[in-house]
Amino acid sequence: MELFRIKRDIPFMSYGRLTTAISLVTFVLAVFFLATRGLNFSVEFTGGTVLEVQYQQSADLDKIRDRVDGLKLGEATVQNLGTSRDVMIRLPNKPGTSSAQLSDKVMGALKADDAAVQLRKVDFVGPSVGAELVSSGLTAVILVCLGIMLYLALRFEWRFAVAAIIANMHDVVIILGCFAFFRWEFSLTVLAGILAVLGYSVNESVVVFDRIRENFRKPGMRGQAVASVIDNAITSTMSRTIITHFSTEMMVVSMLVFGGPALHGFAMALTIGIMFGIYSSVLVASPIALWLGVTREHMIKPVKPKEEAVV
């Protein structure tokens, strides 16, 4: 489906140096913030205390969150668990205070508002579990990147695989840089959002790469420069790109605005990733593939002439 058609090709590749320079600056800034400020890891990674409480009626999460924050126990996470009456509260480790003491303080504050609230469960997450989650998360990201590279190398050519991975890692590092700069909590849901961004971004790259391959096969474009072929491919997919990303971004922004604190990190990672994913798929991956020297021969396997029949 096309809402509009651009009649003249937009010379994206002529701006390749500028767009890549902008990407390099944002990438370096993101790395700088990661190195200097670091990520604000959640309880799942750093360890802490997890409480499960149950109310007789639907719980007011905002009121519970204000009560817990008033105790000055650190950055707490409050969210529903299964039903509107069940609530999970995550508290970071506090030196000199045991999990039992933390749970007593929290329950004392909650019972001041509702004496019927019940403590269902208390769990302590040790630092070793957090370290294991960090290791597993990094392993997941690396395996996803290797899988994407293998898929693109088999479907297209290694130059496009390298270009797509550089563009995808550009998106991931910028997301992490934003979380480091603003000190947003980095949780397992944020990690899930980053993995989703990797798959989403590579999908856009595959669409553009596939159109480039189609253009190389068109008789009318065989004599044109590679940059012109890529410009035509990106321009012809612009309508699809705008429709797809606008629809997805509306859904993600709605989740960010109305999803509450439980979905805030996940939705924020997706929001940043989709915005930069559009940019990187069009204005980072394609220029890198061009600079790596992709040609028509790299994209299309030569067809062997059929042998003449022996009479």
PDB file of C-alpha atoms in Angstrom, residues 42-296:
ATOM      1  CA  SER A  42      17.441  -2.529  38.510  1.00  0.00           C
ATOM      2  CA  VAL A  43      17.073  -4.998  41.366  1.00  0.00           C
ATOM      3  CA  GLU A  44      17.142  -7.951  38.940  1.00  0.00           C
ATOM      4  CA  PHE A  45      20.770  -7.119  38.120  1.00  0.00           C
ATOM      5  CA  THR A  46      22.090  -5.631  41.344  1.00  0.00           C
ATOM      6  CA  GLY A  47      20.220  -7.798  43.833  1.00  0.00           C
ATOM      7  CA  GLY A  48      17.661  -6.727  46.427  1.00  0.00           C
ATOM      8  CA  THR A  49      14.385  -7.626  48.120  1.00  0.00           C
ATOM      9  CA  VAL A  50      11.150  -8.525  46.308  1.00  0.00           C
ATOM     10  CA  LEU A  51       7.845  -8.351  48.194  1.00  0.00           C
ATOM     11  CA  GLU A  52       4.480  -9.681  47.035  1.00  0.00           C
ATOM     12  CA  VAL A  53       1.479  -8.152  48.812  1.00  0.00           C
ATOM     13  CA  GLN A  54      -2.255  -8.598  48.334  1.00  0.00           C
ATOM     14  CA  TYR A  55      -5.138  -6.191  48.894  1.00  0.00           C
ATOM     15  CA  GLN A  56      -8.827  -6.944  49.436  1.00  0.00           C
ATOM     16  CA  GLN A  57      -9.731  -4.603  46.581  1.00  0.00           C
ATOM     17  CA  SER A  58      -7.927  -3.111  43.588  1.00  0.00           C
ATOM     18  CA  ALA A  59      -4.622  -1.602  44.700  1.00  0.00           C
ATOM     19  CA  ASP A  60      -3.800   2.074  44.118  1.00  0.00           C
ATOM     20  CA  LEU A  61      -0.265   1.775  42.715  1.00  0.00           C
ATOM     21  CA  ASP A  62       0.440   5.508  42.815  1.00  0.00           C
ATOM     22  CA  LYS A  63      -0.461   5.687  46.496  1.00  0.00           C
ATOM     23  CA  ILE A  64       1.627   2.592  47.272  1.00  0.00           C
ATOM     24  CA  ARG A  65       4.547   4.041  45.343  1.00  0.00           C
ATOM     25  CA  ASP A  66       4.358   7.302  47.288  1.00  0.00           C
ATOM     26  CA  ARG A  67       4.293   5.394  50.586  1.00  0.00           C
ATOM     27  CA  VAL A  68       7.331   3.272  49.671  1.00  0.00           C
ATOM     28  CA  ASP A  69       9.279   6.270  48.310  1.00  0.00           C
ATOM     29  CA  GLY A  70       8.566   8.102  51.558  1.00  0.00           C
ATOM     30  CA  LEU A  71      10.578   5.474  53.444  1.00  0.00           C
ATOM     31  CA  LYS A  72      13.760   6.536  51.591  1.00  0.00           C
ATOM     32  CA  LEU A  73      14.811   2.941  50.942  1.00  0.00           C
ATOM     33  CA  GLY A  74      16.165   3.624  47.487  1.00  0.00           C
ATOM     34  CA  GLU A  75      14.673   3.487  44.000  1.00  0.00           C
ATOM     35  CA  ALA A  76      11.749   1.071  44.366  1.00  0.00           C
ATOM     36  CA  THR A  77       9.634  -0.560  41.661  1.00  0.00           C
ATOM     37  CA  VAL A  78       5.903  -1.071  42.252  1.00  0.00           C
ATOM     38  CA  GLN A  79       3.705  -2.948  39.774  1.00  0.00           C
ATOM     39  CA  ASN A  80       0.731  -5.285  39.578  1.00  0.00           C
ATOM     40  CA  LEU A  81       1.362  -9.011  39.664  1.00  0.00           C
ATOM     41  CA  GLY A  82      -1.280 -10.990  37.808  1.00  0.00           C
ATOM     42  CA  THR A  83      -4.377  -9.248  39.190  1.00  0.00           C
ATOM     43  CA  SER A  84      -5.207  -5.692  40.236  1.00  0.00           C
ATOM     44  CA  ARG A  85      -5.220  -6.821  43.899  1.00  0.00           C
ATOM     45  CA  ASP A  86      -1.727  -8.356  43.834  1.00  0.00           C
ATOM     46  CA  VAL A  87       1.282  -6.023  43.931  1.00  0.00           C
ATOM     47  CA  MET A  88       5.008  -6.683  43.590  1.00  0.00           C
ATOM     48  CA  ILE A  89       7.482  -4.299  45.229  1.00  0.00           C
ATOM     49  CA  ARG A  90      11.200  -4.427  44.402  1.00  0.00           C
ATOM     50  CA  LEU A  91      13.665  -2.756  46.765  1.00  0.00           C
ATOM     51  CA  PRO A  92      17.426  -2.381  46.246  1.00  0.00           C
ATOM     52  CA  ASN A  93      19.952  -3.642  48.754  1.00  0.00           C
ATOM     53  CA  LYS A  94      20.465  -1.314  51.714  1.00  0.00           C
ATOM     54  CA  PRO A  95      23.690  -1.797  53.720  1.00  0.00           C
ATOM     55  CA  GLY A  96      23.035  -2.756  57.323  1.00  0.00           C
ATOM     56  CA  THR A  97      19.370  -3.628  56.717  1.00  0.00           C
ATOM     57  CA  SER A  98      18.141  -7.179  56.197  1.00  0.00           C
ATOM     58  CA  SER A  99      15.298  -8.260  53.929  1.00  0.00           C
ATOM     59  CA  ALA A 100      13.100  -8.916  56.986  1.00  0.00           C
ATOM     60  CA  GLN A 101      13.684  -5.394  58.283  1.00  0.00           C
ATOM     61  CA  LEU A 102      12.919  -3.897  54.849  1.00  0.00           C
ATOM     62  CA  SER A 103       9.697  -5.866  54.555  1.00  0.00           C
ATOM     63  CA  ASP A 104       8.621  -4.829  58.073  1.00  0.00           C
ATOM     64  CA  LYS A 105       9.153  -1.149  57.242  1.00  0.00           C
ATOM     65  CA  VAL A 106       7.217  -1.427  53.962  1.00  0.00           C
ATOM     66  CA  MET A 107       4.341  -3.362  55.486  1.00  0.00           C
ATOM     67  CA  GLY A 108       4.131  -0.882  58.355  1.00  0.00           C
ATOM     68  CA  ALA A 109       3.735   1.965  55.883  1.00  0.00           C
ATOM     69  CA  LEU A 110       1.184   0.092  53.779  1.00  0.00           C
ATOM     70  CA  LYS A 111      -0.894  -1.024  56.774  1.00  0.00           C
ATOM     71  CA  ALA A 112      -1.178   2.608  57.876  1.00  0.00           C
ATOM     72  CA  ASP A 113      -3.402   3.115  54.806  1.00  0.00           C
ATOM     73  CA  ASP A 114      -5.049  -0.301  54.650  1.00  0.00           C
ATOM     74  CA  ALA A 115      -4.895  -2.671  57.603  1.00  0.00           C
ATOM     75  CA  ALA A 116      -6.209  -5.559  55.483  1.00  0.00           C
ATOM     76  CA  VAL A 117      -3.145  -5.703  53.229  1.00  0.00           C
ATOM     77  CA  GLN A 118      -1.345  -9.053  53.460  1.00  0.00           C
ATOM     78  CA  LEU A 119       2.288  -9.965  52.855  1.00  0.00           C
ATOM     79  CA  ARG A 120       2.276 -13.047  50.616  1.00  0.00           C
ATOM     80  CA  LYS A 121       5.946 -13.566  49.900  1.00  0.00           C
ATOM     81  CA  VAL A 122       9.430 -12.102  50.470  1.00  0.00           C
ATOM     82  CA  ASP A 123      12.389 -13.026  48.258  1.00  0.00           C
ATOM     83  CA  PHE A 124      15.997 -11.945  48.407  1.00  0.00           C
ATOM     84  CA  VAL A 125      17.845 -11.598  45.084  1.00  0.00           C
ATOM     85  CA  GLY A 126      21.577 -12.006  45.643  1.00  0.00           C
ATOM     86  CA  PRO A 127      24.304 -10.158  43.691  1.00  0.00           C
ATOM     87  CA  SER A 128      25.429 -13.428  42.096  1.00  0.00           C
ATOM     88  CA  VAL A 129      22.012 -13.818  40.474  1.00  0.00           C
ATOM     89  CA  GLY A 130      22.282 -10.262  39.141  1.00  0.00           C
ATOM     90  CA  ALA A 131      25.731 -10.946  37.687  1.00  0.00           C
ATOM     91  CA  GLU A 132      24.359 -14.064  35.997  1.00  0.00           C
ATOM     92  CA  LEU A 133      21.521 -12.024  34.458  1.00  0.00           C
ATOM     93  CA  VAL A 134      23.994  -9.458  33.102  1.00  0.00           C
ATOM     94  CA  SER A 135      26.055 -12.252  31.550  1.00  0.00           C
ATOM     95  CA  SER A 136      22.954 -13.905  30.072  1.00  0.00           C
ATOM     96  CA  GLY A 137      21.737 -10.578  28.668  1.00  0.00           C
ATOM     97  CA  LEU A 138      25.051  -9.865  26.947  1.00  0.00           C
ATOM     98  CA  THR A 139      25.094 -13.392  25.559  1.00  0.00           C
ATOM     99  CA  ALA A 140      21.574 -12.924  24.170  1.00  0.00           C
ATOM    100  CA  VAL A 141      22.540  -9.674  22.410  1.00  0.00           C
ATOM    101  CA  ILE A 142      25.698 -11.226  20.927  1.00  0.00           C
ATOM    102  CA  LEU A 143      23.824 -14.305  19.678  1.00  0.00           C
ATOM    103  CA  VAL A 144      21.131 -12.139  18.095  1.00  0.00           C
ATOM    104  CA  CYS A 145      23.778 -10.064  16.291  1.00  0.00           C
ATOM    105  CA  LEU A 146      25.587 -13.161  15.042  1.00  0.00           C
ATOM    106  CA  GLY A 147      22.302 -14.644  13.832  1.00  0.00           C
ATOM    107  CA  ILE A 148      21.431 -11.447  11.953  1.00  0.00           C
ATOM    108  CA  MET A 149      24.863 -11.337  10.305  1.00  0.00           C
ATOM    109  CA  LEU A 150      24.622 -14.976   9.226  1.00  0.00           C
ATOM    110  CA  TYR A 151      21.111 -14.478   7.827  1.00  0.00           C
ATOM    111  CA  LEU A 152      22.042 -11.366   5.833  1.00  0.00           C
ATOM    112  CA  ALA A 153      25.297 -12.895   4.589  1.00  0.00           C
ATOM    113  CA  LEU A 154      23.386 -15.915   3.263  1.00  0.00           C
ATOM    114  CA  ARG A 155      20.479 -13.933   1.814  1.00  0.00           C
ATOM    115  CA  PHE A 156      22.456 -11.049   0.329  1.00  0.00           C
ATOM    116  CA  GLU A 157      26.208 -10.609   0.697  1.00  0.00           C
ATOM    117  CA  TRP A 158      28.672 -10.127   3.541  1.00  0.00           C
ATOM    118  CA  ARG A 159      28.994  -6.390   2.867  1.00  0.00           C
ATOM    119  CA  PHE A 160      25.320  -5.895   3.635  1.00  0.00           C
ATOM    120  CA  ALA A 161      25.610  -8.082   6.724  1.00  0.00           C
ATOM    121  CA  VAL A 162      28.414  -5.896   8.096  1.00  0.00           C
ATOM    122  CA  ALA A 163      26.513  -2.693   7.220  1.00  0.00           C
ATOM    123  CA  ALA A 164      23.315  -3.883   8.913  1.00  0.00           C
ATOM    124  CA  ILE A 165      25.097  -4.980  12.102  1.00  0.00           C
ATOM    125  CA  ILE A 166      26.938  -1.650  12.371  1.00  0.00           C
ATOM    126  CA  ALA A 167      23.611   0.171  11.947  1.00  0.00           C
ATOM    127  CA  ASN A 168      21.881  -2.071  14.516  1.00  0.00           C
ATOM    128  CA  MET A 169      24.643  -1.724  17.086  1.00  0.00           C
ATOM    129  CA  HIS A 170      24.468   2.033  16.486  1.00  0.00           C
ATOM    130  CA  ASP A 171      20.812   1.887  17.609  1.00  0.00           C
ATOM    131  CA  VAL A 172      21.555  -0.288  20.646  1.00  0.00           C
ATOM    132  CA  VAL A 173      24.423   1.858  21.922  1.00  0.00           C
ATOM    133  CA  ILE A 174      22.354   5.046  21.538  1.00  0.00           C
ATOM    134  CA  ILE A 175      19.497   3.478  23.542  1.00  0.00           C
ATOM    135  CA  LEU A 176      21.962   2.501  26.286  1.00  0.00           C
ATOM    136  CA  GLY A 177      23.516   5.980  26.144  1.00  0.00           C
ATOM    137  CA  CYS A 178      20.108   7.614  26.672  1.00  0.00           C
ATOM    138  CA  PHE A 179      19.423   5.372  29.676  1.00  0.00           C
ATOM    139  CA  ALA A 180      22.855   6.202  31.091  1.00  0.00           C
ATOM    140  CA  PHE A 181      22.494   9.968  30.545  1.00  0.00           C
ATOM    141  CA  PHE A 182      19.005  10.278  32.058  1.00  0.00           C
ATOM    142  CA  ARG A 183      19.720   7.608  34.724  1.00  0.00           C
ATOM    143  CA  TRP A 184      16.599   5.673  33.787  1.00  0.00           C
ATOM    144  CA  GLU A 185      16.360   2.257  35.396  1.00  0.00           C
ATOM    145  CA  PHE A 186      17.755  -0.535  33.245  1.00  0.00           C
ATOM    146  CA  SER A 187      15.677  -3.662  33.887  1.00  0.00           C
ATOM    147  CA  LEU A 188      14.935  -6.972  32.206  1.00  0.00           C
ATOM    148  CA  THR A 189      12.024  -5.369  30.339  1.00  0.00           C
ATOM    149  CA  VAL A 190      14.407  -2.764  28.889  1.00  0.00           C
ATOM    150  CA  LEU A 191      16.706  -5.565  27.751  1.00  0.00           C
ATOM    151  CA  ALA A 192      13.702  -7.224  26.081  1.00  0.00           C
ATOM    152  CA  GLY A 193      12.961  -3.915  24.338  1.00  0.00           C
ATOM    153  CA  ILE A 194      16.528  -3.712  23.027  1.00  0.00           C
ATOM    154  CA  LEU A 195      16.305  -7.235  21.609  1.00  0.00           C
ATOM    155  CA  ALA A 196      12.993  -6.269  19.960  1.00  0.00           C
ATOM    156  CA  VAL A 197      14.649  -3.188  18.439  1.00  0.00           C
ATOM    157  CA  LEU A 198      17.376  -5.371  16.930  1.00  0.00           C
ATOM    158  CA  GLY A 199      14.805  -7.475  15.099  1.00  0.00           C
ATOM    159  CA  TYR A 200      12.691  -4.478  14.131  1.00  0.00           C
ATOM    160  CA  SER A 201      15.607  -2.478  12.745  1.00  0.00           C
ATOM    161  CA  VAL A 202      17.035  -5.327  10.702  1.00  0.00           C
ATOM    162  CA  ASN A 203      13.610  -5.845   9.114  1.00  0.00           C
ATOM    163  CA  GLU A 204      13.765  -2.330   7.635  1.00  0.00           C
ATOM    164  CA  SER A 205      17.312  -2.954   6.393  1.00  0.00           C
ATOM    165  CA  VAL A 206      16.207  -6.187   4.697  1.00  0.00           C
ATOM    166  CA  VAL A 207      13.382  -4.353   2.893  1.00  0.00           C
ATOM    167  CA  VAL A 208      15.810  -1.737   1.527  1.00  0.00           C
ATOM    168  CA  PHE A 209      18.449  -4.333   0.620  1.00  0.00           C
ATOM    169  CA  ASP A 210      15.856  -6.445  -1.165  1.00  0.00           C
ATOM    170  CA  ARG A 211      14.749  -3.468  -3.255  1.00  0.00           C
ATOM    171  CA  ILE A 212      18.397  -2.724  -4.102  1.00  0.00           C
ATOM    172  CA  ARG A 213      18.782  -6.285  -5.390  1.00  0.00           C
ATOM    173  CA  GLU A 214      15.599  -5.924  -7.449  1.00  0.00           C
ATOM    174  CA  ASN A 215      16.917  -2.693  -8.960  1.00  0.00           C
ATOM    175  CA  PHE A 216      20.168  -4.365  -9.958  1.00  0.00           C
ATOM    176  CA  ARG A 217      18.110  -6.917 -11.890  1.00  0.00           C
ATOM    177  CA  LYS A 218      16.094  -4.313 -13.797  1.00  0.00           C
ATOM    178  CA  PRO A 219      17.367  -3.878 -17.375  1.00  0.00           C
ATOM    179  CA  GLY A 220      16.747  -0.128 -17.253  1.00  0.00           C
ATOM    180  CA  MET A 221      19.096   0.372 -14.262  1.00  0.00           C
ATOM    181  CA  ARG A 222      22.043  -1.779 -15.298  1.00  0.00           C
ATOM    182  CA  GLY A 223      24.053   1.157 -16.574  1.00  0.00           C
ATOM    183  CA  GLN A 224      23.440   3.424 -13.601  1.00  0.00           C
ATOM    184  CA  ALA A 225      25.859   4.059 -10.762  1.00  0.00           C
ATOM    185  CA  VAL A 226      25.483   2.010  -7.599  1.00  0.00           C
ATOM    186  CA  ALA A 227      24.645   5.165  -5.599  1.00  0.00           C
ATOM    187  CA  SER A 228      21.771   5.971  -7.981  1.00  0.00           C
ATOM    188  CA  VAL A 229      20.454   2.405  -7.673  1.00  0.00           C
ATOM    189  CA  ILE A 230      20.476   2.655  -3.870  1.00  0.00           C
ATOM    190  CA  ASP A 231      18.806   6.101  -3.957  1.00  0.00           C
ATOM    191  CA  ASN A 232      16.020   4.691  -6.116  1.00  0.00           C
ATOM    192  CA  ALA A 233      15.568   1.719  -3.772  1.00  0.00           C
ATOM    193  CA  ILE A 234      15.279   3.902  -0.663  1.00  0.00           C
ATOM    194  CA  THR A 235      12.955   6.400  -2.369  1.00  0.00           C
ATOM    195  CA  SER A 236      10.637   3.666  -3.647  1.00  0.00           C
ATOM    196  CA  THR A 237      10.260   2.238  -0.129  1.00  0.00           C
ATOM    197  CA  MET A 238       9.670   5.595   1.588  1.00  0.00           C
ATOM    198  CA  SER A 239       5.867   5.291   1.570  1.00  0.00           C
ATOM    199  CA  ARG A 240       6.027   1.838   3.159  1.00  0.00           C
ATOM    200  CA  THR A 241       8.609   3.048   5.695  1.00  0.00           C
ATOM    201  CA  ILE A 242       6.511   6.020   6.793  1.00  0.00           C
ATOM    202  CA  ILE A 243       3.307   3.965   7.135  1.00  0.00           C
ATOM    203  CA  THR A 244       5.004   1.133   9.058  1.00  0.00           C
ATOM    204  CA  HIS A 245       7.053   3.247  11.440  1.00  0.00           C
ATOM    205  CA  PHE A 246       4.317   5.816  12.087  1.00  0.00           C
ATOM    206  CA  SER A 247       1.827   3.075  12.989  1.00  0.00           C
ATOM    207  CA  THR A 248       4.334   1.275  15.220  1.00  0.00           C
ATOM    208  CA  GLU A 249       5.475   4.492  16.894  1.00  0.00           C
ATOM    209  CA  MET A 250       1.863   5.462  17.710  1.00  0.00           C
ATOM    210  CA  MET A 251       1.344   2.130  19.460  1.00  0.00           C
ATOM    211  CA  VAL A 252       4.632   2.373  21.379  1.00  0.00           C
ATOM    212  CA  VAL A 253       4.036   5.988  22.432  1.00  0.00           C
ATOM    213  CA  SER A 254       0.559   5.002  23.654  1.00  0.00           C
ATOM    214  CA  MET A 255       2.182   2.269  25.729  1.00  0.00           C
ATOM    215  CA  LEU A 256       4.711   4.805  27.030  1.00  0.00           C
ATOM    216  CA  VAL A 257       2.028   7.321  28.032  1.00  0.00           C
ATOM    217  CA  PHE A 258      -0.696   5.017  29.318  1.00  0.00           C
ATOM    218  CA  GLY A 259       1.209   1.835  30.224  1.00  0.00           C
ATOM    219  CA  GLY A 260       2.339   3.043  33.625  1.00  0.00           C
ATOM    220  CA  PRO A 261       5.712   2.538  35.372  1.00  0.00           C
ATOM    221  CA  ALA A 262       5.742  -1.226  34.735  1.00  0.00           C
ATOM    222  CA  LEU A 263       5.994  -0.687  30.951  1.00  0.00           C
ATOM    223  CA  HIS A 264       7.842   2.639  30.991  1.00  0.00           C
ATOM    224  CA  GLY A 265      11.355   1.256  30.451  1.00  0.00           C
ATOM    225  CA  PHE A 266      10.280  -1.207  27.749  1.00  0.00           C
ATOM    226  CA  ALA A 267       8.255   1.431  25.883  1.00  0.00           C
ATOM    227  CA  MET A 268      11.012   4.043  26.179  1.00  0.00           C
ATOM    228  CA  ALA A 269      13.611   1.651  24.736  1.00  0.00           C
ATOM    229  CA  LEU A 270      11.291   0.871  21.817  1.00  0.00           C
ATOM    230  CA  THR A 271      10.469   4.544  21.229  1.00  0.00           C
ATOM    231  CA  ILE A 272      14.135   5.545  21.000  1.00  0.00           C
ATOM    232  CA  GLY A 273      15.029   2.415  19.019  1.00  0.00           C
ATOM    233  CA  ILE A 274      12.312   2.897  16.393  1.00  0.00           C
ATOM    234  CA  MET A 275      13.224   6.557  15.825  1.00  0.00           C
ATOM    235  CA  PHE A 276      16.911   5.813  15.392  1.00  0.00           C
ATOM    236  CA  GLY A 277      16.114   2.558  13.565  1.00  0.00           C
ATOM    237  CA  ILE A 278      14.507   4.495  10.709  1.00  0.00           C
ATOM    238  CA  TYR A 279      17.546   6.738  10.509  1.00  0.00           C
ATOM    239  CA  SER A 280      20.128   3.969  10.690  1.00  0.00           C
ATOM    240  CA  SER A 281      18.420   1.616   8.226  1.00  0.00           C
ATOM    241  CA  VAL A 282      18.209   4.313   5.559  1.00  0.00           C
ATOM    242  CA  LEU A 283      21.081   6.704   6.247  1.00  0.00           C
ATOM    243  CA  VAL A 284      23.674   4.492   7.954  1.00  0.00           C
ATOM    244  CA  ALA A 285      23.416   0.921   6.620  1.00  0.00           C
ATOM    245  CA  SER A 286      23.138   1.838   2.927  1.00  0.00           C
ATOM    246  CA  PRO A 287      26.071   4.327   2.864  1.00  0.00           C
ATOM    247  CA  ILE A 288      28.264   1.805   4.694  1.00  0.00           C
ATOM    248  CA  ALA A 289      27.342  -0.889   2.150  1.00  0.00           C
ATOM    249  CA  LEU A 290      28.221   1.550  -0.642  1.00  0.00           C
ATOM    250  CA  TRP A 291      31.582   2.397   0.923  1.00  0.00           C
ATOM    251  CA  LEU A 292      32.344  -1.293   1.373  1.00  0.00           C
ATOM    252  CA  GLY A 293      32.208  -1.532  -2.419  1.00  0.00           C
ATOM    253  CA  VAL A 294      28.988  -3.427  -3.133  1.00  0.00           C
ATOM    254  CA  THR A 295      28.358  -3.926  -6.855  1.00  0.00           C
ATOM    255  CA  ARG A 296      25.791  -5.553  -9.095  1.00  0.00           C
TER     256      ARG A 296
END
